[in-house]
Amino acid sequence: MPAHIAGTLHATPAPVWLPYPEDVNALLPSLWSRNVVKNADGVLTVAGHPVTDIARDHGTPTLVMDVDDFKARAREYRDAYAHAFSPEQGRSGADVFYAGKAFLCTAVARWVHEAGLGLDTCSLGEMMIARAAGVPGEMVGLHGNNKSVAELDYALDYGVGRIIVDSLDEIDRLETIAAARGVVAPVMLRVTVGVEAHTHDFIATAHEDQKFGLSLSSGMAAKAAEAVVGSAHLRFDGLHSHIGSQIFDISGFQVAAARVLDLRAQIMRTHGVDLPEVDLGGGFGIRYTSQDTPIPVEEMAAELAEVVAKECRGLGTDVPRISIEPGRAIVSPAVFTLYEVGTVKEVHTDTGIRTYVAVDGGMSDNIRTALYDADYSCSLANRNSNAEPAIIRVVGKHCESGDIIVRDEYMGADVAPGDLVAVPGTGAYCRPLANNYNHVPRPGVLAVSADGAEWIVTPESYAQMLSTDPGMTTSTET
């Protein structure tokens, strides 16, 4: 490890969880999609395509998707849950709904459907994408804590297979719309089960003090169930629970499942109805850095299947059909963001020298570090480095001190302007949360396979970005 930089001043210490690399040029495979490797020259390649060519032909910043990796992860979830909940094992089967909020475009919606997954949406725009991609309505679910009349009307017209009701107000609203159409709407109730996942407060969604769901402890969920049972235009299909995001501990899912299944048994006994489905939500964690320890897909499926079967035996009920909603776990590892370095700056701090590597993107394409305190890794992507490893901080170009992409990572100390830096695990919530801060256009998403590369979301031009300003002349592209 380098003892010092710039004379007598030491470099800032690494976080305790960040291991010193034996080879600063090597990739940690578990952080990257399966078709990403480095060639002998240290150039990152995806499905055989060097990122130097991608940068030359498509520009930076660019979100680069390993298409075969994405499709394989979708199939892995499908197969793992189909096996764990198979009727041959005395269970009622399982469905996997891809959570479109993680990242959605027509190509992704089409690939998800081709893999045999359903699609979870939470807005009119997401339903429109699903429909344009040819996803049948019955394979689509609609979430949201404040669904508009327009969204509910569109959902019924589309024929979505499940509307996850989030409030008593929504029950009345949907009843009115369905009655006017003369149809029966398929409904599941989102239940807040009082389980707080071990995750960041802003993405833990099952505790009581938050906007989502119908509270189990206050009796709101039971009241909602009574209202749906009494409706002539709502079909009560089951219950839904979601306890958070980026979860590594299975115990939260186990407790949530037990509470939802107990509520299901109470509703069936009280009202004499059958509730054939239970959705246990998503939130399965992935590995953004070496400190993350996600649960393997097959292990999680087997554990949940055993919990559900055990609880139902104890309650004396049949085993419902189970569904889950992975989004991040499928798309995030399949994507990395490619940047070009613009400046490198050594800054003196109280703990030593920190090396800031500024790239041509930032919080406009990845706001998760600022928003959720998220951690990311990165790698020099266009060459090998012969320099000693140094702790660097990758920052963006925006006028904001919190514009940080990678807080701490080792990179060769010779990183310089013009180099390419790749940040893995950016498939989820990066392009969907992208913004135009400082009037910077949003990047595109490039789908790469052995056959070639194509945009599945095109980069935003200045003309497109500025078209909402009546005072701008946007006839000339920049």
mmCIF file of C-alpha atoms in Angstrom, residues 199-394:
data_model
loop_
_atom_site.group_PDB
_atom_site.id
_atom_site.type_symbol
_atom_site.label_atom_id
_atom_site.label_comp_id
_atom_site.label_asym_id
_atom_site.label_seq_id
_atom_site.Cartn_x
_atom_site.Cartn_y
_atom_site.Cartn_z
ATOM 1 C CA THR A 199 -32.075 -1.007 4.931
ATOM 2 C CA HIS A 200 -32.008 2.752 4.428
ATOM 3 C CA ASP A 201 -35.021 4.500 6.000
ATOM 4 C CA PHE A 202 -36.147 5.975 2.686
ATOM 5 C CA ILE A 203 -36.430 2.572 1.020
ATOM 6 C CA ALA A 204 -37.866 0.589 3.954
ATOM 7 C CA THR A 205 -41.566 0.477 3.208
ATOM 8 C CA ALA A 206 -43.308 -1.838 5.680
ATOM 9 C CA HIS A 207 -43.070 0.157 8.915
ATOM 10 C CA GLU A 208 -46.196 2.030 9.987
ATOM 11 C CA ASP A 209 -45.116 5.648 9.506
ATOM 12 C CA GLN A 210 -45.069 5.788 5.709
ATOM 13 C CA LYS A 211 -47.341 6.395 2.763
ATOM 14 C CA PHE A 212 -47.778 2.857 1.410
ATOM 15 C CA GLY A 213 -50.369 0.241 2.206
ATOM 16 C CA LEU A 214 -53.200 -0.585 4.566
ATOM 17 C CA SER A 215 -52.110 -1.003 8.162
ATOM 18 C CA LEU A 216 -52.493 -4.437 9.690
ATOM 19 C CA SER A 217 -52.108 -3.323 13.313
ATOM 20 C CA SER A 218 -54.653 -0.475 13.127
ATOM 21 C CA GLY A 219 -57.349 -2.651 11.542
ATOM 22 C CA MET A 220 -57.345 -0.687 8.286
ATOM 23 C CA ALA A 221 -56.457 -3.798 6.285
ATOM 24 C CA ALA A 222 -59.390 -5.713 7.790
ATOM 25 C CA LYS A 223 -61.726 -2.795 7.047
ATOM 26 C CA ALA A 224 -60.498 -2.680 3.445
ATOM 27 C CA ALA A 225 -61.041 -6.430 3.094
ATOM 28 C CA GLU A 226 -64.648 -6.046 4.277
ATOM 29 C CA ALA A 227 -65.235 -3.281 1.729
ATOM 30 C CA VAL A 228 -63.861 -5.329 -1.158
ATOM 31 C CA VAL A 229 -65.825 -8.427 -0.153
ATOM 32 C CA GLY A 230 -68.997 -6.341 -0.125
ATOM 33 C CA SER A 231 -68.399 -4.820 -3.552
ATOM 34 C CA ALA A 232 -70.250 -6.034 -6.623
ATOM 35 C CA HIS A 233 -67.553 -4.726 -8.967
ATOM 36 C CA LEU A 234 -64.324 -5.762 -7.237
ATOM 37 C CA ARG A 235 -62.940 -9.312 -7.271
ATOM 38 C CA PHE A 236 -60.862 -10.054 -4.185
ATOM 39 C CA ASP A 237 -57.879 -12.070 -5.437
ATOM 40 C CA GLY A 238 -55.477 -11.793 -2.525
ATOM 41 C CA LEU A 239 -53.023 -9.844 -0.407
ATOM 42 C CA HIS A 240 -49.772 -8.071 -1.105
ATOM 43 C CA SER A 241 -46.812 -7.137 1.081
ATOM 44 C CA HIS A 242 -43.572 -5.307 0.361
ATOM 45 C CA ILE A 243 -41.099 -4.680 3.171
ATOM 46 C CA GLY A 244 -38.331 -2.651 1.547
ATOM 47 C CA SER A 245 -35.446 -2.688 -0.892
ATOM 48 C CA GLN A 246 -31.861 -3.952 -1.036
ATOM 49 C CA ILE A 247 -32.543 -6.566 1.654
ATOM 50 C CA PHE A 248 -29.943 -9.196 2.600
ATOM 51 C CA ASP A 249 -31.701 -10.757 5.608
ATOM 52 C CA ILE A 250 -34.380 -13.361 4.908
ATOM 53 C CA SER A 251 -35.917 -13.035 8.374
ATOM 54 C CA GLY A 252 -37.906 -9.940 7.372
ATOM 55 C CA PHE A 253 -39.545 -11.829 4.516
ATOM 56 C CA GLN A 254 -40.308 -14.728 6.838
ATOM 57 C CA VAL A 255 -42.071 -12.560 9.433
ATOM 58 C CA ALA A 256 -43.957 -10.605 6.759
ATOM 59 C CA ALA A 257 -45.137 -13.810 5.072
ATOM 60 C CA ALA A 258 -46.378 -15.207 8.379
ATOM 61 C CA ARG A 259 -48.381 -12.058 9.136
ATOM 62 C CA VAL A 260 -49.915 -11.808 5.674
ATOM 63 C CA LEU A 261 -50.892 -15.473 5.682
ATOM 64 C CA ASP A 262 -52.471 -15.085 9.132
ATOM 65 C CA LEU A 263 -54.519 -12.123 7.869
ATOM 66 C CA ARG A 264 -55.529 -14.175 4.831
ATOM 67 C CA ALA A 265 -56.790 -16.973 7.089
ATOM 68 C CA GLN A 266 -58.783 -14.493 9.200
ATOM 69 C CA ILE A 267 -60.414 -12.904 6.146
ATOM 70 C CA MET A 268 -61.337 -16.280 4.654
ATOM 71 C CA ARG A 269 -62.886 -17.422 7.938
ATOM 72 C CA THR A 270 -64.708 -14.156 8.620
ATOM 73 C CA HIS A 271 -66.124 -13.598 5.144
ATOM 74 C CA GLY A 272 -66.289 -17.117 3.732
ATOM 75 C CA VAL A 273 -64.213 -16.226 0.695
ATOM 76 C CA ASP A 274 -61.184 -17.783 -0.946
ATOM 77 C CA LEU A 275 -58.072 -15.665 -1.442
ATOM 78 C CA PRO A 276 -56.056 -17.589 -4.028
ATOM 79 C CA GLU A 277 -52.954 -15.345 -4.198
ATOM 80 C CA VAL A 278 -50.361 -13.774 -1.914
ATOM 81 C CA ASP A 279 -47.680 -11.449 -3.275
ATOM 82 C CA LEU A 280 -44.580 -11.121 -1.090
ATOM 83 C CA GLY A 281 -43.154 -8.187 -3.037
ATOM 84 C CA GLY A 282 -39.542 -7.613 -3.970
ATOM 85 C CA GLY A 283 -36.554 -5.866 -2.464
ATOM 86 C CA PHE A 284 -33.996 -8.643 -2.958
ATOM 87 C CA GLY A 285 -30.517 -7.200 -2.457
ATOM 88 C CA ILE A 286 -27.657 -7.244 -4.943
ATOM 89 C CA ARG A 287 -23.909 -6.772 -4.675
ATOM 90 C CA TYR A 288 -22.922 -3.175 -5.395
ATOM 91 C CA THR A 289 -19.584 -3.478 -3.549
ATOM 92 C CA SER A 290 -17.531 -6.188 -1.863
ATOM 93 C CA GLN A 291 -19.335 -5.555 1.448
ATOM 94 C CA ASP A 292 -22.745 -6.690 0.119
ATOM 95 C CA THR A 293 -23.888 -10.279 0.710
ATOM 96 C CA PRO A 294 -27.023 -11.058 -1.324
ATOM 97 C CA ILE A 295 -28.956 -14.273 -0.815
ATOM 98 C CA PRO A 296 -28.747 -16.636 -3.828
ATOM 99 C CA VAL A 297 -31.978 -16.808 -5.824
ATOM 100 C CA GLU A 298 -32.536 -20.541 -5.332
ATOM 101 C CA GLU A 299 -31.902 -20.296 -1.583
ATOM 102 C CA MET A 300 -34.362 -17.430 -1.142
ATOM 103 C CA ALA A 301 -37.030 -19.257 -3.153
ATOM 104 C CA ALA A 302 -36.608 -22.465 -1.162
ATOM 105 C CA GLU A 303 -36.696 -20.628 2.175
ATOM 106 C CA LEU A 304 -39.837 -18.682 1.282
ATOM 107 C CA ALA A 305 -41.551 -21.814 -0.013
ATOM 108 C CA GLU A 306 -40.851 -23.617 3.252
ATOM 109 C CA VAL A 307 -42.086 -20.669 5.352
ATOM 110 C CA VAL A 308 -45.315 -20.399 3.365
ATOM 111 C CA ALA A 309 -45.999 -24.136 3.564
ATOM 112 C CA LYS A 310 -45.269 -24.257 7.299
ATOM 113 C CA GLU A 311 -47.474 -21.255 8.112
ATOM 114 C CA CYS A 312 -50.365 -22.586 6.059
ATOM 115 C CA ARG A 313 -50.139 -25.955 7.807
ATOM 116 C CA GLY A 314 -50.329 -24.201 11.157
ATOM 117 C CA LEU A 315 -53.283 -22.088 10.052
ATOM 118 C CA GLY A 316 -55.124 -25.003 8.499
ATOM 119 C CA THR A 317 -55.432 -23.284 5.139
ATOM 120 C CA ASP A 318 -54.486 -24.221 1.621
ATOM 121 C CA VAL A 319 -51.232 -22.872 0.207
ATOM 122 C CA PRO A 320 -51.958 -19.846 -2.008
ATOM 123 C CA ARG A 321 -50.279 -19.118 -5.298
ATOM 124 C CA ILE A 322 -47.284 -16.932 -4.479
ATOM 125 C CA SER A 323 -45.845 -14.075 -6.486
ATOM 126 C CA ILE A 324 -42.750 -11.918 -6.078
ATOM 127 C CA GLU A 325 -41.584 -8.701 -7.718
ATOM 128 C CA PRO A 326 -37.819 -8.527 -8.353
ATOM 129 C CA GLY A 327 -36.618 -5.539 -10.348
ATOM 130 C CA ARG A 328 -33.210 -4.419 -9.169
ATOM 131 C CA ALA A 329 -32.040 -8.025 -8.740
ATOM 132 C CA ILE A 330 -32.646 -8.723 -12.442
ATOM 133 C CA VAL A 331 -31.603 -5.513 -14.152
ATOM 134 C CA SER A 332 -29.038 -3.821 -11.913
ATOM 135 C CA PRO A 333 -26.178 -6.336 -12.304
ATOM 136 C CA ALA A 334 -26.753 -6.436 -16.072
ATOM 137 C CA VAL A 335 -25.788 -2.776 -16.576
ATOM 138 C CA PHE A 336 -22.733 -0.606 -16.031
ATOM 139 C CA THR A 337 -22.277 3.099 -16.723
ATOM 140 C CA LEU A 338 -19.368 4.194 -18.880
ATOM 141 C CA TYR A 339 -17.848 7.631 -18.219
ATOM 142 C CA GLU A 340 -14.880 9.650 -19.475
ATOM 143 C CA VAL A 341 -12.563 11.312 -16.970
ATOM 144 C CA GLY A 342 -12.322 15.082 -17.316
ATOM 145 C CA THR A 343 -10.189 16.172 -14.364
ATOM 146 C CA VAL A 344 -8.176 14.590 -11.543
ATOM 147 C CA LYS A 345 -7.622 16.623 -8.412
ATOM 148 C CA GLU A 346 -5.757 15.902 -5.156
ATOM 149 C CA VAL A 347 -7.495 17.639 -2.270
ATOM 150 C CA HIS A 348 -5.933 18.048 1.194
ATOM 151 C CA THR A 349 -8.258 16.949 4.000
ATOM 152 C CA ASP A 350 -7.970 16.484 7.768
ATOM 153 C CA THR A 351 -7.172 12.816 7.216
ATOM 154 C CA GLY A 352 -4.817 13.195 4.265
ATOM 155 C CA ILE A 353 -5.097 13.622 0.520
ATOM 156 C CA ARG A 354 -8.233 12.586 -1.292
ATOM 157 C CA THR A 355 -8.052 12.083 -5.056
ATOM 158 C CA TYR A 356 -11.163 13.333 -6.869
ATOM 159 C CA VAL A 357 -11.772 11.864 -10.314
ATOM 160 C CA ALA A 358 -14.397 13.946 -12.114
ATOM 161 C CA VAL A 359 -16.324 12.348 -14.973
ATOM 162 C CA ASP A 360 -18.734 13.616 -17.615
ATOM 163 C CA GLY A 361 -21.902 12.496 -15.838
ATOM 164 C CA GLY A 362 -22.934 12.495 -12.205
ATOM 165 C CA MET A 363 -26.096 12.939 -10.215
ATOM 166 C CA SER A 364 -28.063 13.589 -13.400
ATOM 167 C CA ASP A 365 -27.577 9.927 -14.389
ATOM 168 C CA ASN A 366 -27.060 8.384 -10.930
ATOM 169 C CA ILE A 367 -28.619 10.230 -8.011
ATOM 170 C CA ARG A 368 -28.708 7.173 -5.743
ATOM 171 C CA THR A 369 -25.495 8.034 -3.887
ATOM 172 C CA ALA A 370 -26.885 11.450 -2.964
ATOM 173 C CA LEU A 371 -30.441 10.235 -2.401
ATOM 174 C CA TYR A 372 -29.894 6.938 -0.579
ATOM 175 C CA ASP A 373 -26.283 7.107 0.594
ATOM 176 C CA ALA A 374 -25.657 4.267 -1.835
ATOM 177 C CA ASP A 375 -22.217 2.754 -2.408
ATOM 178 C CA TYR A 376 -20.785 1.779 -5.778
ATOM 179 C CA SER A 377 -17.586 0.298 -7.139
ATOM 180 C CA CYS A 378 -15.725 1.207 -10.336
ATOM 181 C CA SER A 379 -12.820 0.238 -12.541
ATOM 182 C CA LEU A 380 -10.448 1.878 -14.962
ATOM 183 C CA ALA A 381 -11.868 0.609 -18.229
ATOM 184 C CA ASN A 382 -9.635 1.589 -21.152
ATOM 185 C CA ARG A 383 -6.179 0.292 -20.166
ATOM 186 C CA ASN A 384 -4.052 -1.422 -17.566
ATOM 187 C CA SER A 385 -2.440 0.695 -14.886
ATOM 188 C CA ASN A 386 1.123 0.063 -13.733
ATOM 189 C CA ALA A 387 0.805 2.476 -10.832
ATOM 190 C CA GLU A 388 0.242 1.663 -7.178
ATOM 191 C CA PRO A 389 -3.404 1.440 -6.065
ATOM 192 C CA ALA A 390 -4.788 4.670 -4.637
ATOM 193 C CA ILE A 391 -8.110 5.517 -2.991
ATOM 194 C CA ILE A 392 -10.119 7.667 -5.367
ATOM 195 C CA ARG A 393 -13.542 9.300 -5.264
ATOM 196 C CA VAL A 394 -15.509 9.459 -8.512
#
